[in-house]
mmCIF file of C-alpha atoms in Angstrom:
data_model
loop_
_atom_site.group_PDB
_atom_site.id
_atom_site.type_symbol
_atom_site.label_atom_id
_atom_site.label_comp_id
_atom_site.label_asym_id
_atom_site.label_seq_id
_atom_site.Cartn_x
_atom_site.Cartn_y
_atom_site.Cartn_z
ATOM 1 C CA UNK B 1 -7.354 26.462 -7.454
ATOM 2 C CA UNK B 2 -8.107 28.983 -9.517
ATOM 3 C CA UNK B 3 -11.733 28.614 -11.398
ATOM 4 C CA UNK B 4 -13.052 31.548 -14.144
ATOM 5 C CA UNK B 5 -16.884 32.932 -13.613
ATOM 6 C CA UNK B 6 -19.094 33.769 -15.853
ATOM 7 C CA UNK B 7 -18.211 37.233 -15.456
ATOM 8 C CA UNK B 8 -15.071 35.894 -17.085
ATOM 9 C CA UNK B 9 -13.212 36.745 -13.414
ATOM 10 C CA UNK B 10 -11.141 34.586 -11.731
ATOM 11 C CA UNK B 11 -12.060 32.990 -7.998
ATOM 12 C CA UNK B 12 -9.636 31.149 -5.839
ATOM 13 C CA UNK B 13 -11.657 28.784 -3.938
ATOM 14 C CA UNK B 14 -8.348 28.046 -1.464
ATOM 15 C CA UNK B 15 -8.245 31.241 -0.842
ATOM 16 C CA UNK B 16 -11.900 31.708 0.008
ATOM 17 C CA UNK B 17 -11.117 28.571 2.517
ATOM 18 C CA UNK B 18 -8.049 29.414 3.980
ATOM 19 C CA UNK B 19 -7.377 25.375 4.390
ATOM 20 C CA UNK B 20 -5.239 23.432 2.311
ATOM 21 C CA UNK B 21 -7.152 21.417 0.033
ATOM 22 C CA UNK B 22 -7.003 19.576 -3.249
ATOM 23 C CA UNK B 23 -9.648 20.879 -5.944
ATOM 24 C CA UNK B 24 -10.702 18.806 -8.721
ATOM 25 C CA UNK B 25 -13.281 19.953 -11.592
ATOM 26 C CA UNK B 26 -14.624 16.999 -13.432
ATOM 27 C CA UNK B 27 -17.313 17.395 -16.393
ATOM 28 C CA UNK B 28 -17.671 14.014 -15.347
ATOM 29 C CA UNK B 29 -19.152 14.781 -11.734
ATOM 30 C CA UNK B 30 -22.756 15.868 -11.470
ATOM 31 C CA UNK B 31 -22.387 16.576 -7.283
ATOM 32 C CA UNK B 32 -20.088 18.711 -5.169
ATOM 33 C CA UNK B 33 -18.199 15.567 -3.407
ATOM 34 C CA UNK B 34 -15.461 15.469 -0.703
ATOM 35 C CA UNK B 35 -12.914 12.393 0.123
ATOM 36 C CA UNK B 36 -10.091 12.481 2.120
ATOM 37 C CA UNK B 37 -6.848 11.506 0.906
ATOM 38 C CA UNK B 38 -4.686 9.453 3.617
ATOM 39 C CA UNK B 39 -2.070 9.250 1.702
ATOM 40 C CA UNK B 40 -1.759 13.044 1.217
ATOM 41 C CA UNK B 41 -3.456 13.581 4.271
ATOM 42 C CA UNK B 42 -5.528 16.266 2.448
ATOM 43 C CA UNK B 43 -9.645 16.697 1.337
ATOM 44 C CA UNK B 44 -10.522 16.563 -2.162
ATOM 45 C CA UNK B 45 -13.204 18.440 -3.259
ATOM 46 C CA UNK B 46 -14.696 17.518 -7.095
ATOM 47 C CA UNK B 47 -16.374 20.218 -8.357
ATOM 48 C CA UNK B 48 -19.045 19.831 -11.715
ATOM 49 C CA UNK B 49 -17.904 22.170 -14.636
ATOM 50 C CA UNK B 50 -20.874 24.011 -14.014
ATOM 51 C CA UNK B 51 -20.865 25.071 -10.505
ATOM 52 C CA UNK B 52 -20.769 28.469 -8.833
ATOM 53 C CA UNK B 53 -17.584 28.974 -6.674
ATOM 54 C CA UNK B 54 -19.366 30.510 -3.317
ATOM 55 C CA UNK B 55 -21.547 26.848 -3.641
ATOM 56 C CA UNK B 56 -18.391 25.018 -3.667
ATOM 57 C CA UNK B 57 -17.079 27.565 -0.464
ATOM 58 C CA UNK B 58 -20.028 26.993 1.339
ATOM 59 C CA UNK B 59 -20.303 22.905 0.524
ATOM 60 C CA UNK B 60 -16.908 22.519 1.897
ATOM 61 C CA UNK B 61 -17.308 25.572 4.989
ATOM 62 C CA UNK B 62 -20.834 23.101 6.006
ATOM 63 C CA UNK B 63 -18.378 19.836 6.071
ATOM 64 C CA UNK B 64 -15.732 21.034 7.921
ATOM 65 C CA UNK B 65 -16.516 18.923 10.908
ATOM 66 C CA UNK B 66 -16.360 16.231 9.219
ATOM 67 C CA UNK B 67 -13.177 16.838 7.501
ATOM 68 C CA UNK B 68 -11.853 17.630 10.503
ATOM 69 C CA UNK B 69 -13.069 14.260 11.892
ATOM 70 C CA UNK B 70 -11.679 12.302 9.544
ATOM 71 C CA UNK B 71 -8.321 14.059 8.743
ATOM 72 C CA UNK B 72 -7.858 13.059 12.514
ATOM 73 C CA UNK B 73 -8.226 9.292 12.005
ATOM 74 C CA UNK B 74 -5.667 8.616 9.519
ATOM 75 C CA UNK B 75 -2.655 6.966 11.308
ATOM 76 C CA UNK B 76 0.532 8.217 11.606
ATOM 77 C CA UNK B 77 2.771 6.948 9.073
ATOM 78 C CA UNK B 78 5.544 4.251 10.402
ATOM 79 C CA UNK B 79 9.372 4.266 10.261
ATOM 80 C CA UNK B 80 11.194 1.415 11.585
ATOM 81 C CA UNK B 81 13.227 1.987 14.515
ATOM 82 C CA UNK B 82 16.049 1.024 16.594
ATOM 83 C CA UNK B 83 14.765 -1.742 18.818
ATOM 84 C CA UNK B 84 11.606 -2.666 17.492
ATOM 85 C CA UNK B 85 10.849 -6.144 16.483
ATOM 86 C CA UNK B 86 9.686 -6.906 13.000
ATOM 87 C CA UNK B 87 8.727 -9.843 11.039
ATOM 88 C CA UNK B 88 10.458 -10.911 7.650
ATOM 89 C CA UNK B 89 8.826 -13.843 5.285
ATOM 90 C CA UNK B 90 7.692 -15.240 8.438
ATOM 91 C CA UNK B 91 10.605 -14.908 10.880
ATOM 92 C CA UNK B 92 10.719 -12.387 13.363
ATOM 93 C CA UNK B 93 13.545 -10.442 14.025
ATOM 94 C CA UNK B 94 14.530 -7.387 16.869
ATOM 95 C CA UNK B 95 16.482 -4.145 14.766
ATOM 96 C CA UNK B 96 20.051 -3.444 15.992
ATOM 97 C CA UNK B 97 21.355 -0.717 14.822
ATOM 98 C CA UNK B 98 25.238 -0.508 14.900
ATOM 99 C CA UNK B 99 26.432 2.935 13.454
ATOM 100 C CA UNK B 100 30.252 2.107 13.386
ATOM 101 C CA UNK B 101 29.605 -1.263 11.442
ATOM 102 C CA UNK B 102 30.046 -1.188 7.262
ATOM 103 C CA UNK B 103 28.182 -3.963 6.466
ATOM 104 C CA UNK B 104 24.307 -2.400 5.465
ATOM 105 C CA UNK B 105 21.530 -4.730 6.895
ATOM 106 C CA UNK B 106 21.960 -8.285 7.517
ATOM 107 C CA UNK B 107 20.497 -10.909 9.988
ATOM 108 C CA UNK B 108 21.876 -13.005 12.434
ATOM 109 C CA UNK B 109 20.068 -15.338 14.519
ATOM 110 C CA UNK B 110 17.037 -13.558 15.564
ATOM 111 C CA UNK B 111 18.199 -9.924 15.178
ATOM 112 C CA UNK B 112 18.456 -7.264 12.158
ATOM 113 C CA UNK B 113 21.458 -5.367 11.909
ATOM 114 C CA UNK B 114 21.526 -2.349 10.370
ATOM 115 C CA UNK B 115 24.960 0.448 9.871
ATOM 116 C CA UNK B 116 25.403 3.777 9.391
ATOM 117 C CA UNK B 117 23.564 7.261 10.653
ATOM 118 C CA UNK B 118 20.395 7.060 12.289
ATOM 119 C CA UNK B 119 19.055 8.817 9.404
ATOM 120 C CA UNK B 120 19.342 5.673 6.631
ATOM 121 C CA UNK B 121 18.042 3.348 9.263
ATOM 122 C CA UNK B 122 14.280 2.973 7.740
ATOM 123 C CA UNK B 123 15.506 3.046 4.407
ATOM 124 C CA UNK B 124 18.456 0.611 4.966
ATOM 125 C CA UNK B 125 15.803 -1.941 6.498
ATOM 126 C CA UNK B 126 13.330 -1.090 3.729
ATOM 127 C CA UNK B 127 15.946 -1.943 0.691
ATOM 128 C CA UNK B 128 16.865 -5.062 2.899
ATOM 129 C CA UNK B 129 13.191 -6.260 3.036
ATOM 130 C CA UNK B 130 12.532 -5.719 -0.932
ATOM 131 C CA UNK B 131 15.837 -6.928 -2.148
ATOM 132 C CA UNK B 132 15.384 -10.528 0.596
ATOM 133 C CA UNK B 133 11.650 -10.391 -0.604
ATOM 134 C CA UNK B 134 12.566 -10.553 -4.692
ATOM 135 C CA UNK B 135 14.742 -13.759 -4.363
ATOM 136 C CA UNK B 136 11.878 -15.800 -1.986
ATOM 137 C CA UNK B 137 8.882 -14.704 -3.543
ATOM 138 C CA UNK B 138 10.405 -15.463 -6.963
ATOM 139 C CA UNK B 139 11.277 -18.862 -5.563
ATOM 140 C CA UNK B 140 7.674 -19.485 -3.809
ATOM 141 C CA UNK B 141 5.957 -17.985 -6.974
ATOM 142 C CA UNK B 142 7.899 -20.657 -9.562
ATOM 143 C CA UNK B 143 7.409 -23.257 -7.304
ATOM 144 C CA UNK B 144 3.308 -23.066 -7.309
ATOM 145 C CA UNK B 145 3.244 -22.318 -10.511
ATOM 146 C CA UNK B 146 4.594 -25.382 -11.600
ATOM 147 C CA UNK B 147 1.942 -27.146 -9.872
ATOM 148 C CA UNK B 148 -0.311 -25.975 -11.901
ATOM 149 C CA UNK B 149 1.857 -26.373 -15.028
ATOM 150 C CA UNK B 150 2.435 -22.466 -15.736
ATOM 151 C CA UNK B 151 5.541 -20.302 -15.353
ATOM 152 C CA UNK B 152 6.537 -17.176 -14.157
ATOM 153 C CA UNK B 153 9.034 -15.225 -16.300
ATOM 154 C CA UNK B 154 9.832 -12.882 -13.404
ATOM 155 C CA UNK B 155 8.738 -11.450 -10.075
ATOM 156 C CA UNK B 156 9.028 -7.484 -8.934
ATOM 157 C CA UNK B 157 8.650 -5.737 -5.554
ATOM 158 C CA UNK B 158 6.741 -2.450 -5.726
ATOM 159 C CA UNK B 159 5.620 0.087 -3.496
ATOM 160 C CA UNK B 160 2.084 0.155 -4.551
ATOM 161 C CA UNK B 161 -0.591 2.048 -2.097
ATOM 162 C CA UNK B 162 -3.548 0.044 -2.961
ATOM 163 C CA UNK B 163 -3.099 -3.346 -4.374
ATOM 164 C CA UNK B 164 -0.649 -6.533 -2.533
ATOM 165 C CA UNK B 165 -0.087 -7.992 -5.731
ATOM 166 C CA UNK B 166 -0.539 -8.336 -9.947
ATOM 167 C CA UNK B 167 -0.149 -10.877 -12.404
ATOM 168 C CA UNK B 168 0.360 -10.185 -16.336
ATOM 169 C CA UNK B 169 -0.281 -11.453 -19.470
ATOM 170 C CA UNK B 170 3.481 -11.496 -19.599
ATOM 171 C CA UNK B 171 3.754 -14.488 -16.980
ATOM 172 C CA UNK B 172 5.231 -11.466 -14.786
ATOM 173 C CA UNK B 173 3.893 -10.829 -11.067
ATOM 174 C CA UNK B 174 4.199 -7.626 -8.622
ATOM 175 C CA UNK B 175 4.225 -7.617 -4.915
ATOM 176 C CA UNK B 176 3.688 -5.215 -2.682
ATOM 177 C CA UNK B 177 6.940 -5.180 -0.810
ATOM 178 C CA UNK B 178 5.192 -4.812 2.858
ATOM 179 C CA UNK B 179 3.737 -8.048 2.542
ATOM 180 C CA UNK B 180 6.797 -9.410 3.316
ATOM 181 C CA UNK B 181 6.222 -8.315 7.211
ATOM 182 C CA UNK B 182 2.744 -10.017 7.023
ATOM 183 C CA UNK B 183 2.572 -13.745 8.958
ATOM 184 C CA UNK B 184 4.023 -16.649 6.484
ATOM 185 C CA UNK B 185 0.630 -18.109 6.189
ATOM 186 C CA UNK B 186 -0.280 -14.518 4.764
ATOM 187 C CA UNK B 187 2.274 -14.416 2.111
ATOM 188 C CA UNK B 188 1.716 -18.302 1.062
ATOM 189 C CA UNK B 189 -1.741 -17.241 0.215
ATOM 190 C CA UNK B 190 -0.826 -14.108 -1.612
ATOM 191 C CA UNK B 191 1.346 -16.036 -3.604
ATOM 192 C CA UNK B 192 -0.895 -18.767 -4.172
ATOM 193 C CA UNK B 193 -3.661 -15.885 -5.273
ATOM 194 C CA UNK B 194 -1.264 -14.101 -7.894
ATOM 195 C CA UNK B 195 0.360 -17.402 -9.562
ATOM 196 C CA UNK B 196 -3.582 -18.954 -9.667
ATOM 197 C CA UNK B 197 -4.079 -15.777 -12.160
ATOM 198 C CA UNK B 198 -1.594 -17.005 -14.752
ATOM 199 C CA UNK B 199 -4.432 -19.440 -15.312
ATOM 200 C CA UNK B 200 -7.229 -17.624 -14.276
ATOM 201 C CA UNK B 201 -7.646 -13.956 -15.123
ATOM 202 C CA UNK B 202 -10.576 -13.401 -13.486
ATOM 203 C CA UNK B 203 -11.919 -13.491 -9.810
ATOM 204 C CA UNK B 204 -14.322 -17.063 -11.018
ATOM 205 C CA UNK B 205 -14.822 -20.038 -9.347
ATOM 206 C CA UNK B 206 -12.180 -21.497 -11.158
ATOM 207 C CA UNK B 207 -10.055 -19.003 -10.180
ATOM 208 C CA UNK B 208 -10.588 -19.386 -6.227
ATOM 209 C CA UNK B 209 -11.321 -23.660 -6.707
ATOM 210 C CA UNK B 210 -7.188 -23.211 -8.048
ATOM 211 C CA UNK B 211 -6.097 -20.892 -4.980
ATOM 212 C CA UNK B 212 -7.233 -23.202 -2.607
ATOM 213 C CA UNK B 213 -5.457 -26.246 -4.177
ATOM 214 C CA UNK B 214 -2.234 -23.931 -4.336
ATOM 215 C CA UNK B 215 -3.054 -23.220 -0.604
ATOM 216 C CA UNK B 216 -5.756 -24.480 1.540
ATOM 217 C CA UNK B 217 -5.701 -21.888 4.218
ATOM 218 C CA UNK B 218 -6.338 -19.557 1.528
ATOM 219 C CA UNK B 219 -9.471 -18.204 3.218
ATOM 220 C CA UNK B 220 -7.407 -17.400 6.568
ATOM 221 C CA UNK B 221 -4.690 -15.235 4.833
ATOM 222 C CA UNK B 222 -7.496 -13.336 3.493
ATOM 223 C CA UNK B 223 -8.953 -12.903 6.358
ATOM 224 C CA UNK B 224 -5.879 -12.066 7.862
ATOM 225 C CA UNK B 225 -5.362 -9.148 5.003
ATOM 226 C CA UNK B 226 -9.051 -7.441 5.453
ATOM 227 C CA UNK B 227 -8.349 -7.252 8.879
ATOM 228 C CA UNK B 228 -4.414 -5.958 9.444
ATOM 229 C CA UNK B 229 -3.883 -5.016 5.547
ATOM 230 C CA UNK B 230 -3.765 -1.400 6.509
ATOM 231 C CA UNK B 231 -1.637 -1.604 9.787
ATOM 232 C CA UNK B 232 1.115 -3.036 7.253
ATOM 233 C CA UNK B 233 0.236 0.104 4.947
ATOM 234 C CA UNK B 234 1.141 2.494 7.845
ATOM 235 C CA UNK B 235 5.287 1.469 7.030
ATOM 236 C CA UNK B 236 6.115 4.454 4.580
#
């Protein structure tokens, strides 16, 4: 990123680096700060609109270490493989991957098949997991919420990076499509949590009081989430 001086020159603080980073100037920011981005597996640096370029060279040249550090802790991101055994709204299954067959991904008994090249394997198993995921959670999610006398119009799988799940004011909900490989108690809770916003659209009392009637383990499968969440996150 290029930034202009008061000199009315031009100074490229990657450059000056010689590291890949992401530069942001904010006239929001009031600090030099740095992040990492896992996703990106990159540091951000937010600069202030007023800030001399050598500080913002020497701010990030003082943290390398630590950007170094924490670059290194990220996990590497996870593609499903031949042989590996996964779990799928609760049942678990071992992928078997049969080039020659023409029949995409299906399931029989306690294994996934999966045809074609080696190379469509992840995403084959991926489009499998979303498309199995839309019909059940839609299912699940119509079935609570007429416990609790509300509807739901619709229900779509997304590949969010932050959040498992999101209700509307349209009677719509979002999942994140990994939860599907979470433990069944996991996604009952999930579900229970999303349809209790149709009702509640807030994080109250109310709001929990309703999840737990939906689903009295409630307080396990969040548990559960805080504490493997990001291993499920690792699947690309």
């Amino acid at each position: 990123m290029k930034i202009t001086l008061l000199t009315g020159k031009t100074f490229d603080i990657q450059q000056a680096l010689n590291m890949e980073i992401k530069i942001i100037k904010s006239p929001k920011a009031k600090r030099l700060t740095l992040r990492i981005d896992a996703k990106e597996r990159i540091p951000v640096l937010t600069i202030p609109s007023r800030c001399a370029a050598q500080k913002a060279v020497n701010f990030v040249n003082e943290h390398r270490k630590w950007i170094e550090e924490n670059l290194a802790k990220i996990p590497v991101a996870r593609r499903f493989e031949n042989g590996e055994t996964i779990s799928i709204l609760g049942q678990t299954y071992t992928i078997c991957h049969t080039p020659q067959s023409r029949r995409g991904a299906y399931t029989e008994g306690d294994r996934l098949f999966v045809s074609g090249g080696e190379e469509f394997l992840h995403r084959r198993i991926c489009d499998y997991i979303k498309k199995t995921a839309q019909k059940e959670f839609l299912k699940l999610s119509r079935q609570m919420a007429e416990k609790i006398g509300c509807q739901v119009k619709n229900v779509a799988i997304k590949d969010t990076k932050s959040r498992w799940g999101s209700c509307s004011t349209l009677d719509n909900i979002n999942y994140n499509w990994r939860i599907a490989l979470a433990p069944e108690f996991v996604i009952s809770y999930l579900i229970a949590h999303e349809v209790s916003h149709l009702r509640h659209q807030d994080h109250s009392k109310e709001f929990w009081q309703c999840v737990k009637s939906l689903f009295p383990r409630c307080g396990e499968g969040r548990l559960w989430l805080k504490q493997h969440g990001k291993d499920l996150y690792l699947y690309e």
